[in-house]
Coordinates of C-alpha atoms in Angstrom, one line a residue:
M2 CA 4.4 -1.8 -30.3
K3 CA 4.2 -4.3 -27.3
Q4 CA 2.1 -4.9 -24.5
F5 CA 2.8 -3.0 -21.1
A6 CA 4.4 -5.1 -18.9
S7 CA 2.2 -5.0 -15.9
R8 CA 2.8 -6.2 -12.6
P9 CA 1.5 -9.3 -11.0
F10 CA -1.5 -8.3 -9.2
D11 CA -3.5 -9.9 -6.5
N12 CA -7.0 -8.7 -6.5
N13 CA -7.7 -10.6 -3.4
L14 CA -10.6 -9.8 -1.1
N15 CA -9.8 -11.7 2.3
G16 CA -12.9 -13.6 1.7
S17 CA -16.0 -13.4 3.9
E18 CA -16.1 -12.3 7.4
S19 CA -15.5 -14.2 10.4
A20 CA -18.5 -16.4 11.0
I21 CA -20.2 -14.1 13.1
D22 CA -21.0 -12.1 10.1
S23 CA -23.7 -12.8 7.7
Q24 CA -26.0 -14.9 10.0
C25 CA -23.5 -17.7 10.8
R26 CA -22.9 -19.6 14.0
S27 CA -20.5 -18.0 16.2
F28 CA -20.0 -16.5 19.7
E29 CA -18.6 -13.2 20.8
G30 CA -15.8 -13.7 23.5
Q31 CA -16.9 -11.5 26.2
G32 CA -15.0 -13.0 29.2
D33 CA -14.9 -16.3 30.8
F34 CA -18.0 -18.1 31.4
K35 CA -19.2 -18.7 35.0
L36 CA -21.4 -21.8 35.7
V37 CA -23.0 -22.6 38.7
P38 CA -22.0 -26.0 40.2
F39 CA -24.2 -28.9 38.8
P40 CA -24.3 -32.6 40.3
T41 CA -21.5 -34.8 39.5
S42 CA -24.1 -37.4 38.8
S43 CA -25.3 -35.6 35.7
L44 CA -22.1 -36.4 34.0
N45 CA -21.5 -39.5 31.9
T46 CA -18.4 -41.5 31.8
V47 CA -15.5 -40.2 30.0
P48 CA -14.8 -41.9 26.8
P49 CA -11.2 -43.4 27.4
R50 CA -9.8 -42.2 24.0
V51 CA -11.2 -41.1 20.6
G52 CA -10.3 -40.5 17.3
E53 CA -6.7 -40.3 16.3
K54 CA -3.6 -39.7 18.0
E55 CA -3.8 -35.9 17.8
D56 CA -7.3 -36.2 19.6
F57 CA -6.1 -37.9 22.9
I58 CA -6.8 -36.0 25.8
G59 CA -4.1 -36.4 28.7
G60 CA -5.0 -37.2 32.3
S61 CA -7.0 -39.9 33.5
D62 CA -10.9 -40.0 33.0
S63 CA -11.3 -39.2 36.8
D64 CA -9.1 -36.4 36.6
L65 CA -10.8 -34.9 33.5
C66 CA -14.2 -35.5 35.0
S67 CA -13.1 -33.7 38.2
T68 CA -11.7 -30.7 36.4
M69 CA -14.3 -30.3 34.3
R70 CA -17.2 -30.1 36.8
W71 CA -16.2 -26.3 37.4
R72 CA -14.6 -25.1 34.3
D73 CA -15.1 -24.5 30.6
P74 CA -13.3 -27.0 28.3
N75 CA -10.0 -26.0 27.1
L76 CA -8.7 -25.9 23.5
S77 CA -7.2 -29.3 23.5
E78 CA -10.3 -31.0 25.1
V79 CA -12.6 -29.3 22.5
I80 CA -10.7 -30.4 19.5
S81 CA -10.7 -34.0 21.1
F82 CA -14.7 -33.9 21.3
L83 CA -14.9 -33.4 17.5
S84 CA -14.2 -37.1 17.2
N85 CA -16.7 -38.3 19.9
P86 CA -18.9 -40.9 18.7
N87 CA -22.1 -38.8 20.0
N88 CA -23.1 -36.6 17.1
A89 CA -24.5 -34.0 19.8
I90 CA -21.0 -33.6 21.3
K91 CA -19.4 -33.5 17.8
A92 CA -21.8 -30.6 16.9
N93 CA -21.4 -28.6 20.2
A94 CA -17.7 -28.9 20.1
A95 CA -17.4 -27.8 16.7
A96 CA -19.6 -24.7 17.5
Y97 CA -17.6 -23.9 20.9
L98 CA -14.4 -24.2 18.8
Q99 CA -16.0 -21.5 16.4
H100 CA -16.7 -19.5 19.4
L101 CA -12.9 -19.8 20.8
C102 CA -11.4 -18.6 17.3
Y103 CA -13.8 -15.7 16.7
M104 CA -11.3 -12.7 16.2
D105 CA -8.6 -14.5 18.2
D106 CA -5.5 -15.3 15.9
P107 CA -3.3 -17.1 18.5
N108 CA -6.4 -19.6 19.2
K109 CA -6.6 -20.1 15.4
Q110 CA -2.8 -21.1 15.2
R111 CA -3.2 -23.1 18.3
T112 CA -6.2 -25.0 16.9
R113 CA -4.0 -26.0 13.7
T114 CA -0.9 -27.0 15.7
L115 CA -3.2 -29.0 17.9
G116 CA -4.7 -30.9 15.0
G117 CA -8.0 -29.6 15.0
I118 CA -8.4 -28.8 11.3
P119 CA -8.6 -32.5 9.8
P120 CA -11.5 -33.7 12.4
L121 CA -13.4 -30.6 11.3
I122 CA -13.0 -31.6 7.8
R123 CA -14.2 -35.0 8.5
L124 CA -17.4 -33.7 10.1
L125 CA -18.3 -32.2 6.5
S126 CA -19.1 -35.7 5.5
Y127 CA -21.7 -36.5 8.1
D128 CA -25.4 -36.5 7.2
A129 CA -26.2 -34.1 10.1
P130 CA -27.0 -30.4 8.9
E131 CA -26.1 -29.2 12.6
I132 CA -22.8 -30.6 12.4
H133 CA -22.2 -29.3 8.8
K134 CA -23.1 -25.8 10.2
N135 CA -21.1 -25.9 13.1
A136 CA -17.9 -27.4 11.5
C137 CA -18.3 -25.0 8.6
G138 CA -18.5 -22.0 10.8
A139 CA -15.5 -23.1 12.6
L140 CA -13.4 -23.4 9.7
R141 CA -14.8 -20.1 8.4
N142 CA -13.4 -18.3 11.5
L143 CA -10.0 -20.2 11.1
S144 CA -9.5 -19.3 7.5
Y145 CA -10.4 -15.5 8.0
G146 CA -7.7 -13.0 7.8
R147 CA -4.5 -12.5 5.9
Q148 CA -2.5 -13.7 8.7
N149 CA -4.1 -17.0 8.8
D150 CA -2.8 -18.4 5.3
E151 CA -1.2 -21.4 7.3
N152 CA -4.7 -22.5 8.4
K153 CA -5.8 -22.3 4.7
R154 CA -3.1 -24.4 3.4
A155 CA -3.9 -26.7 6.4
I156 CA -7.5 -26.8 5.4
K157 CA -6.5 -27.6 1.6
N158 CA -4.1 -30.3 2.7
A159 CA -6.6 -32.2 4.7
G160 CA -8.7 -32.3 1.6
G161 CA -10.9 -29.4 2.8
I162 CA -11.5 -28.2 -0.7
E163 CA -12.9 -31.4 -2.2
A164 CA -15.1 -32.1 1.2
L165 CA -16.4 -28.6 0.9
V166 CA -17.4 -28.9 -2.8
H167 CA -19.0 -32.3 -2.1
L168 CA -21.0 -30.5 0.8
L169 CA -21.9 -27.6 -1.5
C170 CA -23.4 -30.1 -4.2
R171 CA -25.3 -32.2 -1.9
S172 CA -26.8 -30.1 0.7
Q173 CA -30.2 -28.5 0.2
E174 CA -29.5 -26.2 3.4
T175 CA -29.1 -22.4 2.3
E176 CA -27.3 -21.7 5.4
V177 CA -24.7 -24.6 4.8
K178 CA -24.1 -23.3 1.4
E179 CA -23.5 -19.7 2.7
L180 CA -21.0 -21.1 4.9
V181 CA -19.3 -23.4 2.6
T182 CA -18.8 -20.7 0.1
G183 CA -17.7 -18.2 2.8
V184 CA -14.8 -20.6 3.8
L185 CA -13.7 -21.0 0.0
W186 CA -13.8 -17.2 -0.3
N187 CA -11.5 -17.1 2.7
M188 CA -9.2 -19.5 1.2
S189 CA -9.2 -17.9 -2.4
S190 CA -7.2 -15.2 -0.9
C191 CA -4.1 -17.2 -0.4
E192 CA -2.1 -17.0 -3.5
D193 CA -0.9 -20.7 -3.6
I194 CA -4.2 -22.3 -3.2
K195 CA -6.1 -20.4 -5.9
R196 CA -5.2 -23.2 -8.5
S197 CA -6.7 -25.9 -6.3
I198 CA -9.7 -23.9 -5.9
I199 CA -10.0 -23.3 -9.7
D200 CA -9.1 -27.1 -10.3
E201 CA -11.6 -28.6 -8.0
A202 CA -14.3 -26.0 -7.1
L203 CA -14.9 -23.8 -10.1
A204 CA -17.4 -26.0 -12.0
A205 CA -19.4 -26.7 -9.0
I206 CA -19.8 -22.9 -7.8
V207 CA -20.8 -21.9 -11.3
C208 CA -23.2 -24.9 -11.7
N209 CA -24.8 -24.7 -8.2
V210 CA -24.6 -21.0 -7.3
I211 CA -23.6 -18.5 -10.1
K212 CA -25.6 -19.7 -13.0
P213 CA -28.9 -20.9 -11.1
H214 CA -28.8 -17.6 -8.9
S215 CA -28.1 -15.1 -11.6
G216 CA -31.2 -15.1 -13.4
W217 CA -29.7 -15.8 -16.6
D218 CA -31.1 -19.1 -17.1
P219 CA -34.8 -19.2 -17.5
I220 CA -35.2 -22.7 -16.4
C221 CA -34.0 -21.6 -12.8
C222 CA -36.5 -19.9 -10.7
G223 CA -35.9 -16.1 -10.1
E224 CA -33.0 -13.9 -9.4
T225 CA -31.3 -14.5 -6.2
C226 CA -28.0 -12.8 -7.2
F227 CA -28.2 -10.5 -4.2
S228 CA -28.1 -13.5 -1.9
T229 CA -25.3 -14.2 0.8
V230 CA -24.5 -17.2 -1.2
F231 CA -24.1 -15.8 -4.5
R232 CA -21.9 -12.8 -3.0
N233 CA -19.6 -15.4 -1.4
A234 CA -19.5 -17.4 -4.7
S235 CA -18.8 -14.5 -6.8
G236 CA -16.1 -13.4 -4.1
V237 CA -14.3 -16.6 -4.6
L238 CA -14.3 -16.4 -8.5
R239 CA -13.1 -12.6 -8.0
N240 CA -10.0 -13.6 -6.3
V241 CA -9.1 -16.5 -8.4
S242 CA -9.6 -14.8 -11.6
S243 CA -6.3 -13.0 -10.9
A244 CA -4.0 -16.1 -10.6
G245 CA -2.7 -16.0 -14.1
E246 CA -3.2 -17.2 -17.6
H247 CA -4.5 -20.7 -16.3
A248 CA -7.0 -19.0 -14.3
R249 CA -8.2 -16.7 -17.2
E250 CA -8.4 -19.8 -19.4
C251 CA -10.5 -21.8 -17.3
L252 CA -12.8 -19.2 -16.3
R253 CA -13.4 -18.0 -19.9
N254 CA -14.0 -21.5 -21.0
C255 CA -16.1 -22.2 -17.9
E256 CA -19.8 -22.9 -19.5
N257 CA -22.4 -19.9 -19.0
L258 CA -20.1 -18.1 -16.5
V259 CA -19.6 -15.1 -18.7
E260 CA -23.2 -14.8 -19.7
S261 CA -24.5 -15.2 -16.0
L262 CA -22.1 -12.4 -14.9
L263 CA -23.2 -10.1 -17.6
Y264 CA -26.7 -10.5 -16.9
V265 CA -26.5 -9.8 -13.1
V266 CA -24.6 -6.6 -14.0
R267 CA -27.1 -5.6 -16.7
S268 CA -30.1 -6.6 -14.7
S269 CA -28.7 -4.6 -11.5
I270 CA -28.2 -1.5 -13.9
E271 CA -31.8 -1.8 -15.1
K272 CA -32.9 -2.2 -11.3
N273 CA -30.5 0.7 -10.2
N274 CA -28.9 -1.5 -7.6
I275 CA -25.2 -1.2 -8.6
G276 CA -23.7 -0.4 -5.0
N277 CA -23.5 -3.7 -3.6
K278 CA -20.8 -6.1 -3.2
T279 CA -22.2 -8.5 -5.7
V280 CA -22.0 -6.1 -8.5
E281 CA -18.6 -5.1 -7.5
N282 CA -17.3 -8.8 -7.6
C283 CA -19.2 -9.3 -10.9
V284 CA -17.5 -6.4 -12.5
C285 CA -14.0 -7.3 -11.1
I286 CA -14.1 -10.8 -12.2
L287 CA -15.1 -9.3 -16.0
R288 CA -12.2 -7.1 -15.7
N289 CA -9.7 -9.6 -14.8
L290 CA -11.1 -12.0 -17.6
S291 CA -10.7 -9.1 -20.2
Y292 CA -7.1 -8.7 -19.2
R293 CA -4.9 -9.9 -22.2
C294 CA -8.1 -10.8 -24.0
Q295 CA -6.2 -11.2 -27.3
E296 CA -4.4 -14.1 -25.8
V297 CA -7.5 -16.3 -26.8
E298 CA -6.3 -16.1 -30.3
D299 CA -2.4 -15.5 -30.1
P300 CA -0.9 -16.1 -26.4
N301 CA 2.2 -14.2 -27.9
Y302 CA 0.6 -11.4 -29.4
D303 CA 2.2 -8.6 -27.4
K304 CA 5.6 -10.1 -28.3
H305 CA 5.5 -9.4 -32.1
P306 CA 7.3 -6.2 -33.1
F307 CA 4.4 -4.2 -34.5
I308 CA 5.3 -1.0 -35.8
I309 CA 2.6 1.6 -35.8
Q310 CA 3.1 4.1 -38.8
E311 CA 1.6 7.2 -37.1
R312 CA 0.8 10.3 -38.6
T313 CA 0.7 13.9 -37.8
V314 CA -3.0 14.7 -38.0
P315 CA -3.9 18.4 -38.6
S316 CA -5.1 20.6 -36.0
S317 CA -8.5 20.1 -34.9
S318 CA -9.0 23.8 -34.4
K319 CA -8.2 24.6 -38.3
G320 CA -11.6 24.1 -39.7
E321 CA -13.2 21.1 -37.8
N322 CA -15.7 21.7 -34.9
L323 CA -15.2 18.7 -32.7
G324 CA -18.5 19.8 -30.9
C325 CA -19.3 19.1 -27.2
F326 CA -16.8 16.1 -26.6
G327 CA -18.0 13.6 -29.1
T328 CA -20.5 15.4 -31.1
S329 CA -18.2 16.2 -33.8
K330 CA -18.5 16.6 -37.6
K331 CA -16.3 14.0 -39.2
K332 CA -13.5 15.2 -41.7
K333 CA -13.1 12.8 -44.6
D334 CA -9.2 12.8 -43.9
L335 CA -9.6 12.3 -40.2
A336 CA -11.8 9.3 -41.0
L337 CA -9.2 8.1 -43.4
N338 CA -6.5 8.3 -41.0
E339 CA -8.3 6.3 -38.4
S340 CA -9.3 3.5 -41.0
Q341 CA -5.8 3.3 -42.1
Q342 CA -4.5 3.3 -38.4
D343 CA -7.0 0.5 -37.7
Y344 CA -5.9 -1.6 -40.7
I345 CA -2.2 -1.3 -39.5
F346 CA -3.5 -2.6 -36.1
S347 CA -5.3 -5.6 -37.5
T348 CA -3.4 -6.6 -40.7
E349 CA -1.4 -9.4 -39.1
Y350 CA -4.3 -10.9 -37.4
A351 CA -6.5 -10.8 -40.3
K352 CA -4.1 -13.3 -41.8
N353 CA -4.7 -15.6 -38.7
P354 CA -7.5 -18.1 -39.7
R355 CA -8.4 -18.2 -36.1
T356 CA -9.5 -14.6 -36.4
N357 CA -12.3 -15.4 -38.7
N358 CA -13.7 -18.2 -36.7
K359 CA -17.3 -17.3 -36.2
T360 CA -18.0 -20.0 -33.7
N361 CA -19.9 -18.5 -31.0
K362 CA -18.1 -18.9 -27.5
G363 CA -19.3 -17.6 -24.4
Y364 CA -16.3 -15.8 -23.5
E365 CA -16.5 -13.7 -26.6
Q366 CA -19.2 -11.7 -24.9
L367 CA -16.4 -10.1 -22.9
W368 CA -15.3 -7.8 -25.9
Q369 CA -18.6 -7.1 -27.5
P370 CA -19.3 -3.5 -28.2
E371 CA -22.3 -3.9 -26.0
V372 CA -20.5 -4.4 -22.9
V373 CA -19.2 -0.7 -23.3
Q374 CA -22.6 0.5 -22.4
Y375 CA -22.7 -1.6 -19.0
Y376 CA -19.3 -0.2 -17.9
L377 CA -20.1 3.6 -18.6
S378 CA -23.5 3.0 -17.1
L379 CA -21.5 2.1 -13.7
L380 CA -19.2 4.9 -14.3
Q381 CA -21.6 7.4 -14.6
S382 CA -23.9 6.2 -11.8
C383 CA -22.1 4.2 -9.2
S384 CA -20.6 5.4 -6.0
N385 CA -18.7 2.4 -5.2
P386 CA -14.9 2.9 -5.7
E387 CA -14.2 -0.7 -6.2
T388 CA -16.8 -1.2 -8.8
L389 CA -15.7 2.1 -10.7
E390 CA -12.0 1.2 -10.7
A391 CA -13.2 -2.4 -12.2
A392 CA -15.3 -0.7 -14.8
A393 CA -12.5 1.6 -15.9
G394 CA -10.0 -1.1 -15.7
A395 CA -12.3 -3.4 -17.8
I396 CA -12.3 -0.6 -20.6
Q397 CA -8.6 -0.1 -20.1
N398 CA -7.9 -3.9 -20.8
L399 CA -10.4 -4.3 -23.8
S400 CA -8.7 -1.1 -25.5
A401 CA -5.2 -2.4 -24.6
C402 CA -4.8 -5.1 -27.5
Y403 CA -3.9 -4.9 -31.2
W404 CA -7.0 -7.1 -32.7
Q405 CA -10.0 -5.8 -34.2
P406 CA -12.2 -6.2 -31.0
S407 CA -10.0 -3.7 -29.3
I408 CA -10.2 -1.3 -32.3
D409 CA -14.1 -1.7 -32.2
I410 CA -14.0 -1.0 -28.4
R411 CA -12.0 2.3 -28.7
A412 CA -14.4 3.5 -31.3
T413 CA -17.5 2.4 -29.2
V414 CA -16.5 4.3 -26.3
R415 CA -16.3 7.6 -28.2
K416 CA -19.7 6.8 -30.0
E417 CA -21.3 6.1 -26.4
K418 CA -20.2 9.4 -25.2
G419 CA -17.8 7.7 -22.8
L420 CA -15.1 10.1 -23.1
P421 CA -16.5 12.8 -20.9
I422 CA -17.5 10.5 -18.4
L423 CA -14.1 9.2 -18.0
V424 CA -12.6 12.5 -17.9
E425 CA -15.0 13.6 -15.2
L426 CA -13.8 10.9 -13.1
L427 CA -10.1 12.3 -13.4
R428 CA -11.5 14.8 -10.6
M429 CA -12.2 12.0 -8.1
E430 CA -10.3 12.2 -4.8
V431 CA -10.2 8.3 -5.0
D432 CA -6.6 7.6 -6.3
R433 CA -7.1 4.0 -7.4
V434 CA -10.1 5.1 -9.4
V435 CA -8.0 8.0 -11.2
C436 CA -5.2 5.7 -11.9
A437 CA -7.6 3.3 -13.8
V438 CA -9.4 6.1 -15.7
A439 CA -6.1 7.7 -16.7
T440 CA -4.7 4.3 -18.2
A441 CA -7.9 3.8 -19.9
L442 CA -7.8 7.0 -21.5
R443 CA -4.0 6.4 -22.4
N444 CA -5.4 3.4 -24.3
L445 CA -8.2 4.9 -25.9
A446 CA -6.0 7.6 -27.3
I447 CA -4.7 5.1 -29.8
D448 CA -7.8 5.9 -31.8
Q449 CA -6.9 9.0 -33.5
R450 CA -10.0 10.7 -33.2
N451 CA -10.1 9.7 -29.5
K452 CA -6.6 11.5 -29.1
E453 CA -8.1 14.5 -30.6
L454 CA -11.0 14.9 -28.2
I455 CA -8.8 13.9 -25.3
G456 CA -6.0 16.4 -26.0
K457 CA -8.7 19.2 -26.4
Y458 CA -11.0 18.8 -23.4
A459 CA -9.0 16.4 -20.9
M460 CA -5.3 18.3 -20.7
R461 CA -6.3 20.4 -17.7
D462 CA -7.7 17.6 -15.9
L463 CA -4.8 15.3 -16.6
V464 CA -2.3 18.2 -15.7
Q465 CA -4.2 18.9 -12.2
K466 CA -3.4 15.3 -11.3
L467 CA 0.5 15.9 -11.6
P468 CA 2.4 17.1 -8.4
S469 CA 2.5 20.6 -8.1
G470 CA 5.1 20.9 -5.3
N471 CA 2.2 21.7 -2.6
A472 CA 2.5 18.7 -0.1
Q473 CA -1.2 19.1 0.8
H474 CA -2.3 18.9 -2.8
D475 CA 0.1 15.8 -3.9
Q476 CA -0.1 13.6 -0.9
N477 CA -3.2 11.9 -2.2
T478 CA -2.0 11.2 -5.8
S479 CA 0.2 7.7 -6.0
D480 CA 3.2 7.2 -8.3
D481 CA 1.1 4.6 -10.1
T482 CA -1.4 7.4 -10.9
I483 CA 1.2 9.7 -11.9
T484 CA 2.8 7.4 -14.4
A485 CA -0.5 6.7 -15.9
V486 CA -1.2 10.4 -16.3
L487 CA 2.2 10.9 -17.8
A488 CA 1.6 8.0 -20.3
T489 CA -1.6 9.5 -21.5
I490 CA -0.2 13.0 -21.8
N491 CA 2.8 11.9 -24.1
E492 CA 0.6 9.8 -26.1
V493 CA -1.6 12.7 -26.8
I494 CA 1.4 15.4 -27.4
K495 CA 3.9 13.5 -28.9
K496 CA 2.7 14.2 -32.6
N497 CA 0.7 17.4 -32.1
P498 CA 2.1 20.7 -31.1
E499 CA -0.9 22.2 -30.3
F500 CA -1.8 19.8 -27.4
A501 CA 1.8 20.4 -26.4
R502 CA 0.9 24.0 -26.0
S503 CA -2.2 23.2 -24.2
L504 CA 0.0 21.4 -21.8
L505 CA 2.3 24.4 -21.6
D506 CA -0.5 26.9 -21.1
A507 CA -2.1 24.5 -18.4
G508 CA 1.0 24.8 -16.3
G509 CA 2.2 21.2 -17.2
V510 CA 5.8 22.1 -17.7
D511 CA 6.4 23.4 -14.5
R512 CA 5.1 20.3 -12.7
L513 CA 7.0 18.2 -15.1
M514 CA 10.1 19.9 -14.0
N515 CA 9.1 19.8 -10.3
I516 CA 9.1 16.3 -10.6
T517 CA 12.5 15.6 -12.5
R518 CA 14.3 18.0 -9.8
R519 CA 13.0 15.8 -6.9
K520 CA 14.4 12.3 -7.6
E521 CA 14.5 11.4 -4.1
Q522 CA 10.8 11.9 -3.9
Y523 CA 9.5 9.7 -6.8
T524 CA 10.1 6.3 -8.2
T525 CA 12.6 5.8 -11.3
C526 CA 9.7 5.0 -13.5
V527 CA 8.0 8.5 -12.4
I528 CA 11.2 10.2 -13.2
K529 CA 11.8 8.2 -16.4
F530 CA 8.3 9.1 -17.6
A531 CA 8.5 12.8 -16.8
S532 CA 11.8 13.2 -18.5
Q533 CA 10.3 11.3 -21.5
V534 CA 7.3 13.8 -21.6
L535 CA 9.6 16.8 -21.3
Y536 CA 12.0 15.4 -24.0
T537 CA 8.8 15.0 -26.4
M538 CA 8.0 18.6 -25.6
W539 CA 11.4 19.8 -26.7
Q540 CA 11.0 17.8 -30.0
H541 CA 8.2 20.5 -31.1
H542 CA 10.5 23.0 -32.6
E543 CA 7.9 25.4 -33.1
L544 CA 7.4 25.8 -29.2
R545 CA 11.1 26.6 -28.5
E546 CA 10.7 30.4 -28.6
V547 CA 7.9 30.2 -26.2
Y548 CA 10.1 28.2 -23.8
K549 CA 12.9 30.8 -24.3
K550 CA 10.5 33.7 -23.3
N551 CA 9.5 31.7 -20.1
G552 CA 13.0 31.4 -19.4
W553 CA 13.6 27.7 -20.1
K554 CA 16.6 26.3 -21.8
E555 CA 17.4 22.9 -23.5
Q556 CA 18.9 21.6 -20.4
D557 CA 15.5 22.1 -18.7
F558 CA 13.7 19.6 -21.1
V559 CA 16.5 17.2 -22.0
N560 CA 18.5 15.5 -19.3
K561 CA 22.0 14.7 -20.7
H562 CA 21.8 11.1 -19.2
F563 CA 18.3 10.4 -20.6
A564 CA 19.2 11.9 -23.8
A565 CA 22.3 9.7 -24.2
H566 CA 20.0 6.6 -24.1
S567 CA 16.9 8.1 -25.9
T568 CA 16.3 7.8 -29.6
P569 CA 13.0 9.7 -31.0
P570 CA 9.7 8.7 -29.3
S571 CA 8.5 7.2 -32.9
S572 CA 11.6 4.9 -33.3
P573 CA 10.5 1.3 -32.7
N574 CA 14.1 0.9 -31.0
N575 CA 13.2 3.7 -28.5
A576 CA 14.9 2.5 -25.2
N577 CA 12.2 4.4 -23.2
N578 CA 9.2 3.0 -25.4
T579 CA 7.3 1.9 -22.3
L580 CA 5.3 4.9 -22.8
N581 CA 4.4 4.1 -26.3
R582 CA 2.7 0.8 -25.3
P583 CA -0.7 0.3 -24.3
M584 CA -1.2 -0.6 -20.5
A585 CA -3.2 -3.5 -19.3
S586 CA -3.9 -4.5 -15.6
Q587 CA -5.8 -6.5 -13.5
G588 CA -6.2 -3.7 -11.3
R589 CA -4.6 -2.9 -7.9
T590 CA -7.1 -3.4 -5.1
R591 CA -5.7 -4.2 -1.8
Y592 CA -7.9 -6.8 0.0
E593 CA -8.8 -5.8 3.7
D594 CA -9.9 -7.8 6.5
R595 CA -13.5 -6.1 6.7
T596 CA -14.9 -6.6 3.2
I597 CA -18.2 -7.1 4.4
Q598 CA -20.5 -4.7 6.3
R599 CA -21.2 -6.6 9.7
A600 CA -24.4 -8.0 9.9
P601 CA -26.2 -8.2 13.5
N602 CA -24.6 -10.8 15.7
S603 CA -25.9 -14.4 15.3
S604 CA -24.6 -17.4 16.8
Y605 CA -25.2 -21.1 17.9
R606 CA -28.7 -22.4 18.4
N607 CA -29.2 -25.5 20.0
K608 CA -32.2 -27.7 18.6
D609 CA -34.9 -26.0 20.8
A610 CA -33.6 -22.3 20.3
P611 CA -35.8 -20.2 17.6
A612 CA -34.4 -19.4 14.5
G613 CA -32.5 -16.4 14.5
A614 CA -31.9 -16.3 18.3
V615 CA -28.8 -14.6 19.3
M616 CA -26.8 -16.3 22.1
S617 CA -27.0 -14.6 25.6
N618 CA -24.4 -15.0 28.4
N619 CA -26.8 -17.6 29.9
D620 CA -27.0 -19.5 26.5
S621 CA -23.1 -19.6 26.2
A622 CA -22.9 -20.9 29.7
L623 CA -25.4 -23.4 28.7
L624 CA -23.4 -24.4 25.8
S625 CA -20.4 -25.0 28.0
E626 CA -22.6 -26.9 30.3
M627 CA -24.0 -29.1 27.5
V628 CA -20.4 -30.0 26.5
R629 CA -19.6 -31.1 30.0
K630 CA -22.7 -33.1 30.6
Q631 CA -22.2 -35.3 27.5
L632 CA -18.9 -36.3 28.6

C-alpha cells in the first residue's frame, strides 16, 4: 500500500483584514476633504529634499507651498513626508497613507511603484509608538488582499519581516503587536514568502505570542488566547504550516508550540467557546502538522512496497451483534483478524530502532490517542465549517499512515464512539466538511472492525452523496467529495459481498452507472473511481444473478477499456490501486478576503484624541491640515 498522492494545498487565509478592522488606525475614504482656507503664515518652510531619491518631491518649494494651501497632499507627496526629519510629520504621513490605501488597490500598487514601502519599513526602527502604529497600519493595508502579493514581496525584499519581528520582540504596546502580527498574517498568504516567515519569524511568534498567551505555561499570567494578537499570530502559523515538509519539520520541532495549541483547543472545549477564529486556526495548524506524520521516522515511508494481506471476514450478521454502532460484542476471530492486520502494518517499522525511541518530544502529542477526544468533541459540538473540516482532516491524516500510532488512532476513534459522529456529518450541506469526513472514514476502514461498522451503518449515507442525475440534488457535491465517497465505498465492499449487496439495495449501482455514462460531466478521476467500484461489484460472483434480474449485464459493470488495464483490486500491481491507498491531505480551504468579521470602525487619533475615538469628517480634514501646516 502506498500513500495517496495528495495535491499541493494552500491553506491560506488572506490574513487579517485591512487596518480599519480590529481597532487599527485607518480612515474610510468617503470623498475628497474640503478644507477652509487658512493663513499662509501658518505654514513652515518646505524642506528642499528629504530622504532618498525615491522621496524627492518635484517642483520648487514655493510652488509646492502654494498648491498645498488649498488641497490635500497627493500620494507622491505623502510618501515623501515619510522621510521628513520631523517625527510628527512622519507619523501623520504614515496615517494618511494608511487612509489612502484603505480598500483601494490602485493606490496600493502606486504606493509600491512610487517607492513608498522602504520608508515605511524604516519607520519601524524608530522609538515612537505613534510612528510604529501608523507605519504598521499602512503596511497592513498595503499587504491586504490576494491581488497585492507584489506588495507583500516588496515588504519582504525591503527587510520588512526582520523589522516586524524586531518590533514584535521589543514593543510593549498591545496595539503595536496586533498590527505587526496582522501584517505578517497578510504576508503569509503569499506562497513564496512562507519560508522566509518560518525562518525569520517563527521562533519570535511562538515565544512572544503563542506560548505566553495560550495559558499552557504556568509562569505566564492567565489565558489571553482569544486576544487579537493571538488570533493574528495563529493565522500566520496556519498559513505557513501548509508550506511543505520544511514547514512541518520546523513547526513540529518548535519548542512548546504543539503543547500550547493543544492546550488552547482543550481549554476552549471545556469552556464551550469553540466557534471562534482562534480555535479554527489552532485546529488547522494541528491538522497540517498531522499530515504525513510518519515522516518523522521515515521520510520515504509511503514509497515502500507494503502489501497488505487482507482477509475476507465472515459477515457480521451471522451470529455477531455489532450493537448500536460501536457497542459490539467482540468475536475472538474478529479480534484475531484485527491484530494480525495491525501486525502486518507495523512489522517493518518495529524493526526500525527509531520506532522504539522513547524520548519525549513535544510533537509526539500530535498522534497520541488522547487527541482523538478533542477532535471528536469539536465534530460533535462545533458549528464552524472550517473547524469541522480541520478536525475531520486531522483524523484523516492521523489514520492515513502505516505505523503503530495510526493503528492506535483508528482503534481509538471506534472506542470513543467516533464513527457515528462522522457518519452523521455526511448529511451536512457543507461540501468540504463532507469531503474530509468521507476521506477520514475511508482511512479508518483500514481497521477491519471499523470497516464492518461503516459498511453496516454508513452505506446509505455514503450512497446519498453520489450523483443521482437530479441537477438540484447534485449541484452541491464537488468532484473531490464524490471521489472520497467512492474510495470509502470501495474499501468497504471489495472483500465483503454483504456490503456490496447493501450498496445495491441503497440504489448505489444506479448512481455509479449514472456517473460512468456522463463522462463529460465529471473529472477523469471520478469516472475512474466509479468504474473501479462497479468492477469490484462484478467480482462478487454471488451477486451476478441479482444483477441479471435487475436487467444489468457484465458490460454495465466492466468497461472494456477499463478492464484491459485492470487487474484484481487485491493485486499489488493493480494499475488502478489509487483507491486502495489511504488518503492524507492538508485540506482544501480557499482563503477569502474577508476572513475576520468587521469590527466597528476605528481610526487615526492624534495625541489629544481620546482612546477609541473614531475619526469624523472634521477630524479627517484636521489631519490633512496638520500635514500641510508642518510642511
